[in-house]
Amino acid sequence: MARTAIDSPWKKEAERKQERALKREAVLAAAAHVFSEWGYHRASLDEVARVLNVTKPTLYYYFKNKEAMLFACIQHGLDRLDAAADFADDARASGMERLVAYLRRYAAVIDSDFGRCAVRISDTELSGQSRKKVRRIKGVIDRQIRALVSAGIEDGSIASSDPKVTAFALAGALNSIGQWPPGEASLPGVKLADEYIALLVQGLAPR
Amino acid sequence: MARTAIDSPWKKEAERKQERALKREAVLAAAAHVFSEWGYHRASLDEVARVLNVTKPTLYYYFKNKEAMLFACIQHGLDRLDAAADFADDARASGMERLVAYLRRYAAVIDSDFGRCAVRISDTELSGQSRKKVRRIKGVIDRQIRALVSAGIEDGSIASSDPKVTAFALAGALNSIGQWPPGEASLPGVKLADEYIALLVQGLAPR
DNA sequence: AAAATAAGTTACTCAAAAGTAGAAAAGGCG
DNA sequence: CGCCTTTTCTACTTTTGAGTAACTTATTTT
């Protein structure tokens, strides 16, 4: 008779590892929520713990320290922004179409706790190596946007004199969505993002 | 023989009051510089004092506490943004022309320490009455932009479906100029602002 | 010259929040 | 059961920086 997978102690260990990973993620989500609401310094770990119905030392069982939590939050947010590129890889679409698809996804990410962390909290809060990593990912994202702008210029779907500045301006405009205090908006995030993007695409001047 | 104005004790008192006011302004400028560079919480008053070649208690001779300094910085920045409206009162100009003039001035203010303080530091750092005042001024500025957008819609120089959202998006896009770390820009602030504004006016789509 | 006032300093207190040591549950496993 | 590992807690220590008390020095006024 074969041993059942359920009875295997190895399985149990994997399960526990998974539970630990889930709890770690829960800590991270709570941290992202509190950080993005209060800012990094005003956010206390006691508050993060309270949200999770645990005590502060428990958090330290999952993360080395407060900065490690912030780094993980920002990195996760940036990774999701980076992954927005997957929405822009339709080879048949024009540069403009791909850019707009990218930006819509980008805006959706920013309208989340991790996105707000990535966009609103200065990377100068991080020290040394972490800051370097964050800056690298930000550079990757910037180049993604720039590449889409350039592609649009090439195929004639976008007019821009300077892809670098345009990319920064686009990111900056969308990032400002993350500044809206939740509730102030009075518009669902997606609707708001579409209005922003429409402005950026069409411009203020009548056509 | 008449007593000379120079010997008048009253004159001297006025002079001293003026010197005190100048010093207070110097403290404020130093605070704005340090706050906008490090953020409110990471900025220490010891650092502000060091910049001025004095010691921390001296600062308390000019301001009640750290929050009062922040409030004054933000208020001053917002007042200058508000005053940008003076650049938009040419009655012969179209709504679009007046809006662009306003935005150019707005961007110039943001590219200063006080502007960066006003735009980057969350008003949730302030408590009670101060926050209320700041929010009021922000509301005034928002309505100024919105009014210009509406005027442009009326006279046909601006195309927009929603002045409220458009005003927010414009402010958000320009505010992001304040996020550029000084030096990263590699462009003089004015040039950068003009590129931003050109994008907002013309849009990405070719005409 | 003496008194009063302004301006600034040294040397502290105090509070808040990060981070830690070590005990205590909780649960699996021989 | 009794041992071992994992997880969490209580009860601290430590650090940082805001804020203050009380003294010193310079200046002005009477």
CSV table of C-alpha atoms (C1' of nucleotides) in Angstrom, one decimal:
chain,number,residue,atom,x,y,z
A,1,MET,CA,0.0,0.0,0.0
A,2,ALA,CA,1.4,3.4,-1.0
A,3,ARG,CA,1.7,5.9,1.7
A,4,THR,CA,-0.8,8.7,1.2
A,5,ALA,CA,0.6,12.1,0.4
A,6,ILE,CA,-1.6,13.5,3.2
A,7,ASP,CA,0.2,11.5,5.9
A,8,SER,CA,3.7,12.4,4.8
A,9,PRO,CA,5.5,14.5,7.3
A,10,TRP,CA,7.3,16.2,4.4
A,11,LYS,CA,4.0,17.4,3.1
A,12,LYS,CA,3.2,18.9,6.5
A,13,GLU,CA,6.4,20.8,6.6
A,14,ALA,CA,5.6,22.2,3.1
A,15,GLU,CA,2.2,23.2,4.4
A,16,ARG,CA,3.7,25.0,7.3
A,17,LYS,CA,6.2,26.8,5.1
A,18,GLN,CA,3.2,27.9,3.0
A,19,GLU,CA,1.3,29.1,6.0
A,20,ARG,CA,4.3,31.0,7.1
A,21,ALA,CA,4.6,32.6,3.7
A,22,LEU,CA,0.9,33.5,3.8
A,23,LYS,CA,1.3,35.1,7.1
A,24,ARG,CA,4.3,37.0,5.9
A,25,GLU,CA,2.2,38.3,3.0
A,26,ALA,CA,-0.5,39.3,5.4
A,27,VAL,CA,2.0,41.3,7.4
A,28,LEU,CA,3.2,42.9,4.2
A,29,ALA,CA,-0.3,43.8,3.1
A,30,ALA,CA,-1.0,45.4,6.5
A,31,ALA,CA,2.2,47.3,6.4
A,32,ALA,CA,1.5,48.6,2.9
A,33,HIS,CA,-1.9,49.7,4.0
A,34,VAL,CA,-0.7,51.6,7.1
A,35,PHE,CA,2.4,53.0,5.4
A,36,SER,CA,0.4,54.3,2.4
A,37,GLU,CA,-2.2,55.8,4.7
A,38,TRP,CA,0.0,57.5,7.2
A,39,GLY,CA,3.4,57.7,5.5
A,40,TYR,CA,6.4,55.7,6.6
A,41,HIS,CA,7.4,57.6,9.7
A,42,ARG,CA,4.0,58.3,11.1
A,43,ALA,CA,3.1,54.7,10.7
A,44,SER,CA,4.0,52.7,13.8
A,45,LEU,CA,4.6,49.0,13.9
A,46,ASP,CA,2.3,48.8,16.9
A,47,GLU,CA,-0.5,50.0,14.5
A,48,VAL,CA,0.5,47.5,11.9
A,49,ALA,CA,0.3,44.8,14.5
A,50,ARG,CA,-3.0,46.0,15.8
A,51,VAL,CA,-4.5,45.8,12.3
A,52,LEU,CA,-3.5,42.1,12.3
A,53,ASN,CA,-4.6,41.4,15.9
A,54,VAL,CA,-1.1,40.5,17.0
A,55,THR,CA,1.7,42.2,18.9
A,56,LYS,CA,4.7,44.0,17.6
A,57,PRO,CA,7.3,41.3,18.2
A,58,THR,CA,5.4,39.0,16.0
A,59,LEU,CA,6.1,41.2,13.1
A,60,TYR,CA,9.8,40.8,13.8
A,61,TYR,CA,9.4,37.1,13.4
A,62,TYR,CA,8.6,37.7,9.7
A,63,PHE,CA,10.7,40.7,8.9
A,64,LYS,CA,14.1,41.8,10.1
A,65,ASN,CA,13.0,45.4,10.8
A,66,LYS,CA,10.7,48.2,9.7
A,67,GLU,CA,12.9,49.2,6.8
A,68,ALA,CA,12.8,45.7,5.5
A,69,MET,CA,9.0,45.9,5.5
A,70,LEU,CA,9.1,49.2,3.6
A,71,PHE,CA,11.5,47.8,1.1
A,72,ALA,CA,9.4,44.7,0.5
A,73,CYS,CA,6.3,46.9,0.0
A,74,ILE,CA,7.9,49.2,-2.4
A,75,GLN,CA,9.5,46.4,-4.3
A,76,HIS,CA,6.3,44.6,-4.6
A,77,GLY,CA,4.5,47.7,-5.8
A,78,LEU,CA,7.2,48.4,-8.4
A,79,ASP,CA,7.2,44.8,-9.6
A,80,ARG,CA,3.5,45.1,-10.3
A,81,LEU,CA,4.0,48.4,-12.1
A,82,ASP,CA,6.7,46.7,-14.1
A,83,ALA,CA,4.4,43.8,-14.9
A,84,ALA,CA,2.0,46.3,-16.5
A,85,ALA,CA,4.2,45.9,-19.5
A,86,ASP,CA,2.5,42.5,-20.1
A,87,PHE,CA,-0.6,44.6,-21.1
A,88,ALA,CA,1.4,46.3,-23.8
A,89,ASP,CA,2.9,43.5,-25.9
A,90,ASP,CA,0.3,43.1,-28.6
A,91,ALA,CA,2.5,43.2,-31.6
A,92,ARG,CA,-0.4,44.2,-33.9
A,93,ALA,CA,-1.2,47.3,-31.9
A,94,SER,CA,0.2,50.8,-32.5
A,95,GLY,CA,2.6,52.4,-30.1
A,96,MET,CA,-0.1,54.6,-28.8
A,97,GLU,CA,-2.5,51.7,-28.3
A,98,ARG,CA,0.1,49.8,-26.4
A,99,LEU,CA,1.1,52.8,-24.3
A,100,VAL,CA,-2.5,53.5,-23.4
A,101,ALA,CA,-3.0,49.8,-22.4
A,102,TYR,CA,0.1,50.1,-20.3
A,103,LEU,CA,-0.9,53.3,-18.6
A,104,ARG,CA,-4.4,52.0,-17.8
A,105,ARG,CA,-2.9,49.0,-16.0
A,106,TYR,CA,-0.2,51.3,-14.4
A,107,ALA,CA,-3.0,53.5,-13.0
A,108,ALA,CA,-4.8,50.5,-11.6
A,109,VAL,CA,-1.7,49.4,-9.7
A,110,ILE,CA,-1.2,52.8,-8.3
A,111,ASP,CA,-4.7,52.7,-7.0
A,112,SER,CA,-3.7,50.0,-4.5
A,113,ASP,CA,-1.8,50.0,-1.2
A,114,PHE,CA,1.4,48.6,-2.7
A,115,GLY,CA,1.2,51.0,-5.7
A,116,ARG,CA,0.8,54.0,-3.4
A,117,CYS,CA,3.7,52.8,-1.3
A,118,ALA,CA,5.9,52.5,-4.4
A,119,VAL,CA,4.9,55.9,-5.7
A,120,ARG,CA,4.4,58.1,-2.7
A,121,ILE,CA,7.2,57.0,-0.3
A,122,SER,CA,10.5,58.5,-1.2
A,123,ASP,CA,13.3,55.9,-1.7
A,124,THR,CA,15.5,58.1,0.4
A,125,GLU,CA,13.8,56.4,3.3
A,126,LEU,CA,15.8,53.4,2.4
A,127,SER,CA,19.5,53.0,3.0
A,128,GLY,CA,22.3,51.8,0.7
A,129,GLN,CA,21.6,48.6,-1.1
A,130,SER,CA,17.8,48.7,-0.9
A,131,ARG,CA,17.7,52.2,-2.3
A,132,LYS,CA,19.9,51.1,-5.2
A,133,LYS,CA,17.7,48.2,-6.0
A,134,VAL,CA,14.6,50.4,-6.0
A,135,ARG,CA,16.2,52.9,-8.2
A,136,ARG,CA,17.1,50.2,-10.6
A,137,ILE,CA,13.5,49.0,-11.0
A,138,LYS,CA,12.3,52.5,-11.3
A,139,GLY,CA,14.8,52.9,-14.1
A,140,VAL,CA,13.5,49.8,-15.8
A,141,ILE,CA,9.9,51.1,-15.6
A,142,ASP,CA,10.9,54.5,-16.9
A,143,ARG,CA,12.6,52.9,-19.9
A,144,GLN,CA,9.5,50.8,-20.6
A,145,ILE,CA,7.4,53.9,-20.9
A,146,ARG,CA,10.0,55.6,-22.9
A,147,ALA,CA,10.3,52.7,-25.3
A,148,LEU,CA,6.5,52.7,-25.9
A,149,VAL,CA,6.6,56.5,-26.5
A,150,SER,CA,9.4,56.0,-29.0
A,151,ALA,CA,7.6,53.2,-30.7
A,152,GLY,CA,4.6,55.5,-31.1
A,153,ILE,CA,6.7,58.2,-32.5
A,154,GLU,CA,8.2,55.8,-35.0
A,155,ASP,CA,4.9,54.5,-36.2
A,156,GLY,CA,3.3,57.9,-36.2
A,157,SER,CA,0.7,57.3,-33.6
A,158,ILE,CA,2.4,59.6,-31.0
A,159,ALA,CA,3.7,63.1,-31.3
A,160,SER,CA,6.5,64.0,-28.9
A,161,SER,CA,9.6,66.0,-29.1
A,162,ASP,CA,11.4,64.3,-26.2
A,163,PRO,CA,10.5,60.7,-25.2
A,164,LYS,CA,12.5,61.0,-21.9
A,165,VAL,CA,10.7,64.1,-20.6
A,166,THR,CA,7.4,62.8,-21.9
A,167,ALA,CA,7.8,59.5,-20.1
A,168,PHE,CA,8.6,61.3,-16.9
A,169,ALA,CA,5.6,63.6,-17.3
A,170,LEU,CA,3.3,60.7,-18.0
A,171,ALA,CA,4.5,58.8,-15.0
A,172,GLY,CA,4.3,61.9,-12.8
A,173,ALA,CA,0.7,62.7,-13.9
A,174,LEU,CA,-0.5,59.1,-13.2
A,175,ASN,CA,1.4,58.9,-9.9
A,176,SER,CA,-0.6,61.9,-8.7
A,177,ILE,CA,-3.6,59.6,-8.7
A,178,GLY,CA,-2.0,58.0,-5.7
A,179,GLN,CA,-2.1,61.3,-3.9
A,180,TRP,CA,-5.9,61.5,-4.0
A,181,PRO,CA,-7.0,60.7,-0.5
A,182,PRO,CA,-9.3,57.7,-0.8
A,183,GLY,CA,-12.8,59.1,-0.6
A,184,GLU,CA,-12.0,62.5,-1.9
A,185,ALA,CA,-12.1,61.1,-5.4
A,186,SER,CA,-15.9,60.6,-5.6
A,187,LEU,CA,-15.1,58.7,-8.7
A,188,PRO,CA,-14.1,55.0,-9.0
A,189,GLY,CA,-10.4,54.7,-9.5
A,190,VAL,CA,-10.6,53.3,-13.0
A,191,LYS,CA,-12.9,56.0,-14.2
A,192,LEU,CA,-10.6,58.6,-12.8
A,193,ALA,CA,-7.6,57.0,-14.5
A,194,ASP,CA,-9.4,57.0,-17.8
A,195,GLU,CA,-10.1,60.7,-17.6
A,196,TYR,CA,-6.4,61.4,-16.8
A,197,ILE,CA,-5.3,59.3,-19.7
A,198,ALA,CA,-7.8,60.9,-22.1
A,199,LEU,CA,-6.4,64.3,-21.1
A,200,LEU,CA,-2.9,63.1,-21.7
A,201,VAL,CA,-3.8,61.6,-25.1
A,202,GLN,CA,-6.0,64.3,-26.4
A,203,GLY,CA,-4.5,67.4,-24.8
A,204,LEU,CA,-6.4,70.4,-23.6
A,205,ALA,CA,-6.5,72.1,-27.0
A,206,PRO,CA,-9.6,71.3,-29.1
A,207,ARG,CA,-9.0,69.2,-32.2
B,1,MET,CA,17.3,121.8,17.0
B,2,ALA,CA,15.1,119.0,16.0
B,3,ARG,CA,16.1,115.5,17.1
B,4,THR,CA,17.2,113.4,14.2
B,5,ALA,CA,15.2,110.5,13.1
B,6,ILE,CA,18.2,108.3,13.5
B,7,ASP,CA,18.4,109.0,17.2
B,8,SER,CA,14.8,108.2,17.9
B,9,PRO,CA,14.4,105.1,20.0
B,10,TRP,CA,11.2,104.3,18.2
B,11,LYS,CA,13.1,104.0,15.0
B,12,LYS,CA,15.5,101.6,16.6
B,13,GLU,CA,12.8,99.5,17.9
B,14,ALA,CA,11.3,99.2,14.4
B,15,GLU,CA,14.7,98.3,13.1
B,16,ARG,CA,15.0,95.6,15.6
B,17,LYS,CA,11.6,94.3,14.8
B,18,GLN,CA,12.6,94.2,11.2
B,19,GLU,CA,15.8,92.3,11.9
B,20,ARG,CA,13.9,89.8,13.9
B,21,ALA,CA,11.5,89.4,11.0
B,22,LEU,CA,14.4,88.9,8.7
B,23,LYS,CA,15.9,86.2,11.0
B,24,ARG,CA,12.5,84.5,11.2
B,25,GLU,CA,12.4,84.4,7.4
B,26,ALA,CA,15.9,82.9,7.3
B,27,VAL,CA,14.8,80.2,9.8
B,28,LEU,CA,11.8,79.5,7.6
B,29,ALA,CA,13.9,79.3,4.4
B,30,ALA,CA,16.3,76.9,6.1
B,31,ALA,CA,13.4,74.8,7.3
B,32,ALA,CA,11.9,74.7,3.9
B,33,HIS,CA,15.1,73.7,2.4
B,34,VAL,CA,15.7,70.9,4.9
B,35,PHE,CA,12.1,69.8,5.0
B,36,SER,CA,11.8,69.6,1.2
B,37,GLU,CA,15.1,67.7,0.9
B,38,TRP,CA,14.6,65.1,3.7
B,39,GLY,CA,10.9,65.1,4.3
B,40,TYR,CA,9.3,66.4,7.4
B,41,HIS,CA,10.1,63.6,9.8
B,42,ARG,CA,13.6,62.8,8.7
B,43,ALA,CA,14.5,66.4,8.9
B,44,SER,CA,15.8,67.3,12.4
B,45,LEU,CA,15.8,70.7,13.8
B,46,ASP,CA,19.4,70.3,14.8
B,47,GLU,CA,20.1,70.1,11.1
B,48,VAL,CA,18.1,73.2,10.4
B,49,ALA,CA,20.0,75.0,13.1
B,50,ARG,CA,23.3,73.7,11.7
B,51,VAL,CA,22.5,75.2,8.3
B,52,LEU,CA,22.1,78.5,10.0
B,53,ASN,CA,25.1,78.2,12.2
B,54,VAL,CA,23.0,78.4,15.4
B,55,THR,CA,21.8,75.9,17.9
B,56,LYS,CA,18.4,74.4,18.2
B,57,PRO,CA,16.9,76.4,21.0
B,58,THR,CA,17.5,79.5,18.9
B,59,LEU,CA,14.9,78.2,16.5
B,60,TYR,CA,12.4,78.1,19.3
B,61,TYR,CA,12.9,81.8,19.8
B,62,TYR,CA,11.3,82.4,16.4
B,63,PHE,CA,8.8,79.5,16.2
B,64,LYS,CA,6.7,77.8,18.7
B,65,ASN,CA,7.6,74.3,17.5
B,66,LYS,CA,8.5,72.2,14.6
B,67,GLU,CA,4.9,71.9,13.3
B,68,ALA,CA,4.6,75.7,13.3
B,69,MET,CA,7.6,75.8,11.0
B,70,LEU,CA,6.1,73.3,8.7
B,71,PHE,CA,2.8,75.1,8.7
B,72,ALA,CA,4.5,78.4,7.8
B,73,CYS,CA,6.5,76.7,5.1
B,74,ILE,CA,3.4,75.1,3.5
B,75,GLN,CA,1.3,78.2,3.9
B,76,HIS,CA,4.0,80.3,2.2
B,77,GLY,CA,4.3,77.9,-0.6
B,78,LEU,CA,0.6,77.7,-1.2
B,79,ASP,CA,0.3,81.5,-1.0
B,80,ARG,CA,2.8,81.8,-3.8
B,81,LEU,CA,0.9,79.2,-5.8
B,82,ASP,CA,-2.2,81.1,-5.2
B,83,ALA,CA,-0.5,84.3,-6.3
B,84,ALA,CA,0.2,82.7,-9.6
B,85,ALA,CA,-3.3,83.7,-10.5
B,86,ASP,CA,-1.9,87.3,-11.0
B,87,PHE,CA,-0.3,85.9,-14.2
B,88,ALA,CA,-3.7,84.8,-15.5
B,89,ASP,CA,-5.8,88.0,-15.3
B,90,ASP,CA,-5.3,89.4,-18.8
B,91,ALA,CA,-8.9,89.9,-19.8
B,92,ARG,CA,-8.1,90.0,-23.5
B,93,ALA,CA,-6.5,86.5,-23.5
B,94,SER,CA,-8.4,83.3,-24.1
B,95,GLY,CA,-9.0,80.8,-21.3
B,96,MET,CA,-6.3,78.6,-22.6
B,97,GLU,CA,-3.8,81.4,-22.8
B,98,ARG,CA,-4.5,82.4,-19.3
B,99,LEU,CA,-4.4,78.9,-18.0
B,100,VAL,CA,-1.0,78.3,-19.6
B,101,ALA,CA,0.3,81.5,-18.1
B,102,TYR,CA,-0.9,80.4,-14.7
B,103,LEU,CA,0.5,76.9,-15.1
B,104,ARG,CA,3.9,78.2,-16.1
B,105,ARG,CA,4.1,80.4,-13.0
B,106,TYR,CA,2.7,77.5,-10.9
B,107,ALA,CA,5.5,75.2,-12.1
B,108,ALA,CA,8.1,77.8,-11.3
B,109,VAL,CA,6.9,78.1,-7.7
B,110,ILE,CA,6.9,74.3,-7.3
B,111,ASP,CA,10.5,74.3,-8.4
B,112,SER,CA,11.5,76.1,-5.2
B,113,ASP,CA,11.9,74.9,-1.6
B,114,PHE,CA,8.6,76.4,-0.4
B,115,GLY,CA,6.7,75.0,-3.4
B,116,ARG,CA,8.1,71.6,-2.9
B,117,CYS,CA,7.1,71.7,0.8
B,118,ALA,CA,3.6,72.7,-0.1
B,119,VAL,CA,3.2,70.0,-2.7
B,120,ARG,CA,5.2,67.1,-1.4
B,121,ILE,CA,4.5,67.1,2.3
B,122,SER,CA,1.2,65.7,3.3
B,123,ASP,CA,-1.1,68.0,5.2
B,124,THR,CA,-1.9,65.1,7.5
B,125,GLU,CA,1.4,66.0,9.2
B,126,LEU,CA,-0.4,69.0,10.5
B,127,SER,CA,-3.0,68.8,13.3
B,128,GLY,CA,-6.4,70.4,13.6
B,129,GLN,CA,-6.7,74.0,12.8
B,130,SER,CA,-3.5,74.2,10.7
B,131,ARG,CA,-4.6,71.3,8.5
B,132,LYS,CA,-7.9,73.0,8.0
B,133,LYS,CA,-6.4,76.2,6.9
B,134,VAL,CA,-4.1,74.4,4.5
B,135,ARG,CA,-7.0,72.5,3.0
B,136,ARG,CA,-8.9,75.7,2.5
B,137,ILE,CA,-6.0,77.3,0.5
B,138,LYS,CA,-5.7,74.2,-1.5
B,139,GLY,CA,-9.3,74.4,-2.3
B,140,VAL,CA,-9.0,78.0,-3.4
B,141,ILE,CA,-6.1,77.0,-5.8
B,142,ASP,CA,-8.1,74.1,-7.1
B,143,ARG,CA,-11.0,76.3,-7.9
B,144,GLN,CA,-8.7,78.9,-9.6
B,145,ILE,CA,-7.5,76.2,-12.0
B,146,ARG,CA,-11.0,74.9,-12.5
B,147,ALA,CA,-12.3,78.4,-13.3
B,148,LEU,CA,-9.6,78.8,-15.9
B,149,VAL,CA,-10.5,75.5,-17.5
B,150,SER,CA,-14.1,76.4,-17.5
B,151,ALA,CA,-13.4,79.7,-19.0
B,152,GLY,CA,-11.5,78.0,-21.8
B,153,ILE,CA,-14.3,75.6,-22.4
B,154,GLU,CA,-16.7,78.5,-22.7
B,155,ASP,CA,-14.6,80.4,-25.2
B,156,GLY,CA,-13.8,77.3,-27.1
B,157,SER,CA,-10.0,77.4,-26.5
B,158,ILE,CA,-10.1,74.3,-24.3
B,159,ALA,CA,-11.7,70.9,-24.8
B,160,SER,CA,-12.5,69.1,-21.6
B,161,SER,CA,-15.4,66.9,-20.5
B,162,ASP,CA,-14.9,67.5,-16.8
B,163,PRO,CA,-13.3,70.6,-15.4
B,164,LYS,CA,-13.0,69.2,-11.9
B,165,VAL,CA,-11.0,66.1,-12.9
B,166,THR,CA,-9.0,68.1,-15.5
B,167,ALA,CA,-8.0,70.6,-12.8
B,168,PHE,CA,-6.8,67.8,-10.5
B,169,ALA,CA,-5.0,66.1,-13.3
B,170,LEU,CA,-3.2,69.3,-14.3
B,171,ALA,CA,-2.2,70.1,-10.8
B,172,GLY,CA,-1.1,66.5,-10.2
B,173,ALA,CA,1.1,66.5,-13.4
B,174,LEU,CA,2.8,69.7,-12.5
B,175,ASN,CA,3.2,68.7,-8.9
B,176,SER,CA,5.2,65.8,-10.0
B,177,ILE,CA,7.9,68.2,-11.1
B,178,GLY,CA,8.5,68.7,-7.4
B,179,GLN,CA,9.3,65.0,-7.1
B,180,TRP,CA,12.3,65.2,-9.5
B,181,PRO,CA,15.4,65.1,-7.3
B,182,PRO,CA,17.3,68.2,-8.0
B,183,GLY,CA,20.1,67.2,-10.4
B,184,GLU,CA,18.3,64.3,-11.9
B,185,ALA,CA,16.5,66.7,-14.1
B,186,SER,CA,19.4,67.6,-16.3
B,187,LEU,CA,17.1,70.3,-17.6
B,188,PRO,CA,16.6,73.7,-16.2
B,189,GLY,CA,13.3,73.7,-14.3
B,190,VAL,CA,11.6,76.2,-16.6
B,191,LYS,CA,12.5,74.2,-19.7
B,192,LEU,CA,11.1,71.1,-18.1
B,193,ALA,CA,7.9,72.8,-17.1
B,194,ASP,CA,7.4,74.0,-20.6
B,195,GLU,CA,7.7,70.5,-21.9
B,196,TYR,CA,5.2,69.3,-19.4
B,197,ILE,CA,2.8,72.0,-20.3
B,198,ALA,CA,3.2,71.4,-24.0
B,199,LEU,CA,2.3,67.8,-23.5
B,200,LEU,CA,-0.8,68.7,-21.5
B,201,VAL,CA,-1.9,71.2,-24.1
B,202,GLN,CA,-1.1,69.3,-27.2
B,203,GLY,CA,-1.7,65.8,-26.0
B,204,LEU,CA,0.2,62.7,-27.2
B,205,ALA,CA,-1.9,62.1,-30.3
B,206,PRO,CA,-0.6,63.8,-33.4
B,207,ARG,CA,-2.6,66.6,-34.9
C,1,DA,C1',26.0,102.9,35.9
C,2,DA,C1',22.1,100.1,36.7
C,3,DA,C1',18.2,97.9,35.1
C,4,DA,C1',15.7,95.8,31.7
C,5,DT,C1',15.4,93.4,27.5
C,6,DA,C1',16.9,90.7,23.6
C,7,DA,C1',19.3,86.8,21.7
C,8,DG,C1',21.6,82.9,22.0
C,9,DT,C1',24.0,79.0,24.5
C,10,DT,C1',24.8,74.6,27.3
C,11,DA,C1',23.0,70.9,29.2
C,12,DC,C1',19.4,68.8,30.3
C,13,DT,C1',14.2,66.2,30.3
C,14,DC,C1',10.8,63.6,28.2
C,15,DA,C1',8.1,60.9,24.9
C,16,DA,C1',7.5,57.8,21.3
C,17,DA,C1',8.5,54.3,18.9
C,18,DA,C1',12.0,50.8,17.2
C,19,DG,C1',13.9,46.8,18.5
C,20,DT,C1',15.1,42.7,21.9
C,21,DA,C1',15.3,39.0,25.6
C,22,DG,C1',13.3,35.5,27.4
C,23,DA,C1',9.0,33.3,29.0
C,24,DA,C1',4.9,30.9,27.5
C,25,DA,C1',1.6,28.6,24.5
C,26,DA,C1',0.5,25.6,20.7
C,27,DG,C1',1.1,21.8,18.1
C,28,DG,C1',3.4,17.9,16.0
C,29,DC,C1',5.8,13.4,16.9
C,30,DG,C1',8.7,9.8,19.1
D,1,DC,C1',3.1,11.2,27.9
D,2,DG,C1',7.1,14.1,27.4
D,3,DC,C1',10.2,16.3,24.1
D,4,DC,C1',11.1,19.4,20.5
D,5,DT,C1',10.0,23.1,17.1
D,6,DT,C1',7.3,26.9,15.8
D,7,DT,C1',4.9,30.9,17.0
D,8,DT,C1',3.5,34.5,19.9
D,9,DC,C1',3.5,37.0,24.0
D,10,DT,C1',4.9,40.2,28.2
D,11,DA,C1',8.0,43.2,29.7
D,12,DC,C1',11.7,45.2,29.0
D,13,DT,C1',16.1,48.4,26.7
D,14,DT,C1',17.6,51.7,23.4
D,15,DT,C1',17.7,55.4,20.4
D,16,DT,C1',16.3,59.6,18.6
D,17,DG,C1',15.0,63.9,18.4
D,18,DA,C1',11.5,67.4,20.1
D,19,DG,C1',11.2,70.5,23.5
D,20,DT,C1',12.8,73.2,28.0
D,21,DA,C1',15.2,75.4,32.0
D,22,DA,C1',18.3,78.2,33.3
D,23,DC,C1',22.5,80.5,32.5
D,24,DT,C1',25.5,84.0,29.6
D,25,DT,C1',26.3,87.8,26.7
D,26,DA,C1',25.2,91.9,24.3
D,27,DT,C1',22.4,95.8,23.7
D,28,DT,C1',19.2,99.5,24.8
D,29,DT,C1',16.9,102.5,27.9
D,30,DT,C1',16.5,105.3,32.0
